[in-house]
Backbone as numpy.savetxt, mean C-alpha at the origin, in Angstrom:
# Nx Ny Nz CAx CAy CAz Cx Cy Cz
12.95 -15.15 10.97 11.52 -14.83 11.39 11.64 -13.54 12.43
11.18 -12.45 11.68 11.29 -11.17 12.45 10.25 -10.88 13.43
9.06 -11.54 13.23 7.99 -11.22 13.99 7.11 -10.09 13.77
7.40 -9.53 12.52 6.67 -8.39 11.92 6.90 -8.28 10.48
5.89 -7.52 9.83 5.73 -7.53 8.39 6.75 -6.51 7.90
7.36 -6.63 6.77 8.11 -5.47 6.24 7.42 -5.08 4.99
7.21 -3.82 4.77 6.44 -3.37 3.65 7.06 -2.46 2.82
7.20 -2.64 1.40 7.87 -1.80 0.42 6.73 -1.14 -0.52
6.82 0.20 -0.73 5.93 0.85 -1.76 6.56 1.28 -2.88
6.15 0.78 -4.01 6.88 1.52 -5.25 5.79 2.28 -6.12
6.05 3.54 -6.29 5.15 4.29 -6.93 5.92 5.01 -8.17
5.91 4.47 -9.43 6.60 4.92 -10.58 6.10 6.19 -11.05
6.90 6.68 -12.06 6.71 8.02 -12.75 5.52 7.83 -13.58
5.10 6.53 -14.06 3.90 6.44 -14.86 2.59 6.71 -14.00
2.62 6.67 -12.71 1.47 7.12 -11.93 1.41 8.60 -12.02
2.35 9.32 -11.71 2.33 10.77 -11.80 3.80 11.21 -11.99
3.96 12.20 -12.86 5.31 12.74 -12.81 5.58 13.72 -11.62
4.57 14.16 -10.91 4.83 15.08 -9.90 5.05 14.23 -8.54
6.23 14.75 -7.95 6.59 13.91 -6.73 5.62 14.24 -5.63
4.88 15.39 -5.66 3.98 15.60 -4.57 2.86 14.73 -4.62
2.21 14.33 -5.89 1.37 13.34 -5.97 1.73 11.85 -5.51
2.81 11.47 -5.94 3.36 10.21 -5.68 3.73 10.10 -4.03
4.16 11.25 -3.50 4.24 11.15 -1.99 2.94 11.05 -1.21
2.03 11.79 -1.67 0.62 11.74 -1.12 0.19 10.34 -1.18
0.22 9.81 -2.33 -0.27 8.31 -2.55 0.49 7.29 -1.63
1.82 7.45 -1.51 2.70 6.72 -0.53 2.16 6.89 0.85
1.99 8.09 1.32 1.53 8.44 2.78 0.22 7.74 2.92
-0.54 7.75 2.04 -2.03 7.05 2.17 -1.89 5.71 2.35
-0.98 4.94 1.54 -0.81 3.59 1.58 -0.22 3.11 2.88
0.83 3.98 3.31 1.42 3.61 4.52 0.40 3.82 5.80
-0.50 4.78 5.60 -1.42 4.90 6.85 -2.50 3.74 6.83
-2.85 3.18 5.59 -3.75 2.22 5.62 -3.03 0.78 6.05
-1.79 0.69 5.80 -1.04 -0.52 6.22 -0.80 -0.40 7.68
-0.57 0.76 8.23 -0.30 0.88 9.67 -1.60 0.55 10.61
-2.74 1.21 10.06 -3.97 1.01 10.78 -4.83 -0.26 10.58
-4.78 -0.57 9.26 -5.88 -1.55 8.95 -5.41 -2.98 8.45
-3.97 -3.11 8.19 -3.45 -4.41 7.69 -3.65 -5.61 8.84
-4.06 -6.64 8.59 -4.10 -7.57 9.58 -2.74 -8.03 10.27
-2.93 -8.24 11.59 -1.62 -8.74 12.20 -1.50 -10.26 11.85
-0.31 -10.68 11.45 -0.18 -12.06 11.20 0.79 -12.71 12.15
0.67 -14.05 12.24 1.65 -14.78 13.10 2.90 -14.88 12.37
3.00 -15.05 10.96 4.23 -15.17 10.32 4.63 -13.70 9.86
5.91 -13.56 9.63 6.41 -12.31 9.16 6.47 -12.40 7.70
5.95 -11.45 7.04 6.16 -11.30 5.46 6.78 -10.20 5.09
7.42 -10.20 3.89 8.01 -9.12 3.03 7.04 -8.75 2.05
6.45 -7.65 2.00 5.37 -7.23 1.13 5.84 -6.18 0.31
5.65 -6.23 -1.15 5.91 -5.20 -1.85 4.64 -4.73 -2.65
4.24 -3.46 -2.52 3.06 -2.98 -3.09 3.52 -2.07 -4.26
3.33 -2.45 -5.46 3.71 -1.76 -6.82 2.19 -1.21 -7.32
2.36 0.14 -7.40 1.16 0.81 -7.88 0.99 0.84 -9.42
-0.10 1.15 -10.02 -0.32 1.22 -11.41 -0.94 2.54 -11.77
-0.74 2.83 -12.99 -1.33 4.13 -13.66 -2.75 4.19 -13.31
-3.38 5.25 -12.92 -4.73 5.58 -12.71 -4.88 5.59 -11.27
-3.96 5.31 -10.41 -4.16 5.47 -8.99 -4.39 6.85 -8.46
-3.81 7.79 -9.10 -3.85 9.26 -8.71 -5.23 9.72 -8.69
-6.21 9.10 -9.39 -7.53 9.49 -9.54 -8.35 8.86 -8.48
-7.89 7.88 -7.79 -8.72 7.21 -6.82 -8.73 7.94 -5.59
-9.93 7.77 -4.79 -9.90 8.27 -3.44 -9.23 7.52 -2.37
-9.09 8.00 -1.02 -8.54 7.27 -0.07 -9.38 5.95 0.26
-10.61 6.08 0.25 -11.56 4.87 0.50 -11.33 3.78 -0.61
-11.29 4.21 -1.72 -11.14 3.18 -2.88 -9.75 2.39 -2.70
-8.70 3.35 -2.45 -7.40 2.60 -2.40 -7.36 1.70 -1.10
-8.08 2.14 0.00 -8.11 1.24 1.14 -8.91 -0.11 0.93
-10.00 0.10 0.16 -10.76 -1.18 -0.09 -9.94 -2.14 -0.91
-9.21 -1.66 -2.01 -8.45 -2.53 -2.80 -7.23 -3.08 -1.83
-6.75 -2.38 -1.19 -5.46 -3.08 -0.32 -6.08 -4.01 0.75
-7.23 -3.68 1.26 -7.69 -4.72 2.26 -8.22 -5.93 1.76
-8.72 -5.73 0.41 -9.13 -7.01 -0.34 -7.95 -7.94 -0.53
-6.80 -7.32 -1.00 -5.54 -7.94 -1.17 -4.88 -8.66 0.25
-5.20 -7.87 1.28 -4.61 -8.29 2.51 -5.19 -9.52 3.15
-6.60 -9.78 2.75 -7.28 -10.87 3.15 -6.58 -12.28 2.92
-5.66 -12.22 1.93 -4.95 -13.43 1.55 -3.72 -13.62 2.50
-3.31 -12.69 3.24 -2.24 -12.79 4.18 -2.44 -13.73 5.25
-3.75 -13.90 5.76 -4.03 -14.69 6.94 -3.74 -16.08 6.72
């Protein structure tokens, strides 16, 4: 029991062949997790695997989707 969550983010080449785009998405997801993910009593190992089409989504759309998934962690 570490007392904190560990997050892994996987963004494959299917999302975008350009590393700049993949890194931008990864930075956005990291920021959402850092600021908005709920603090839990248990520590979890979480892996976020992105899918094709994410490069066209806005920051707010990505945030809404991740927060909807995070509600299940409590």
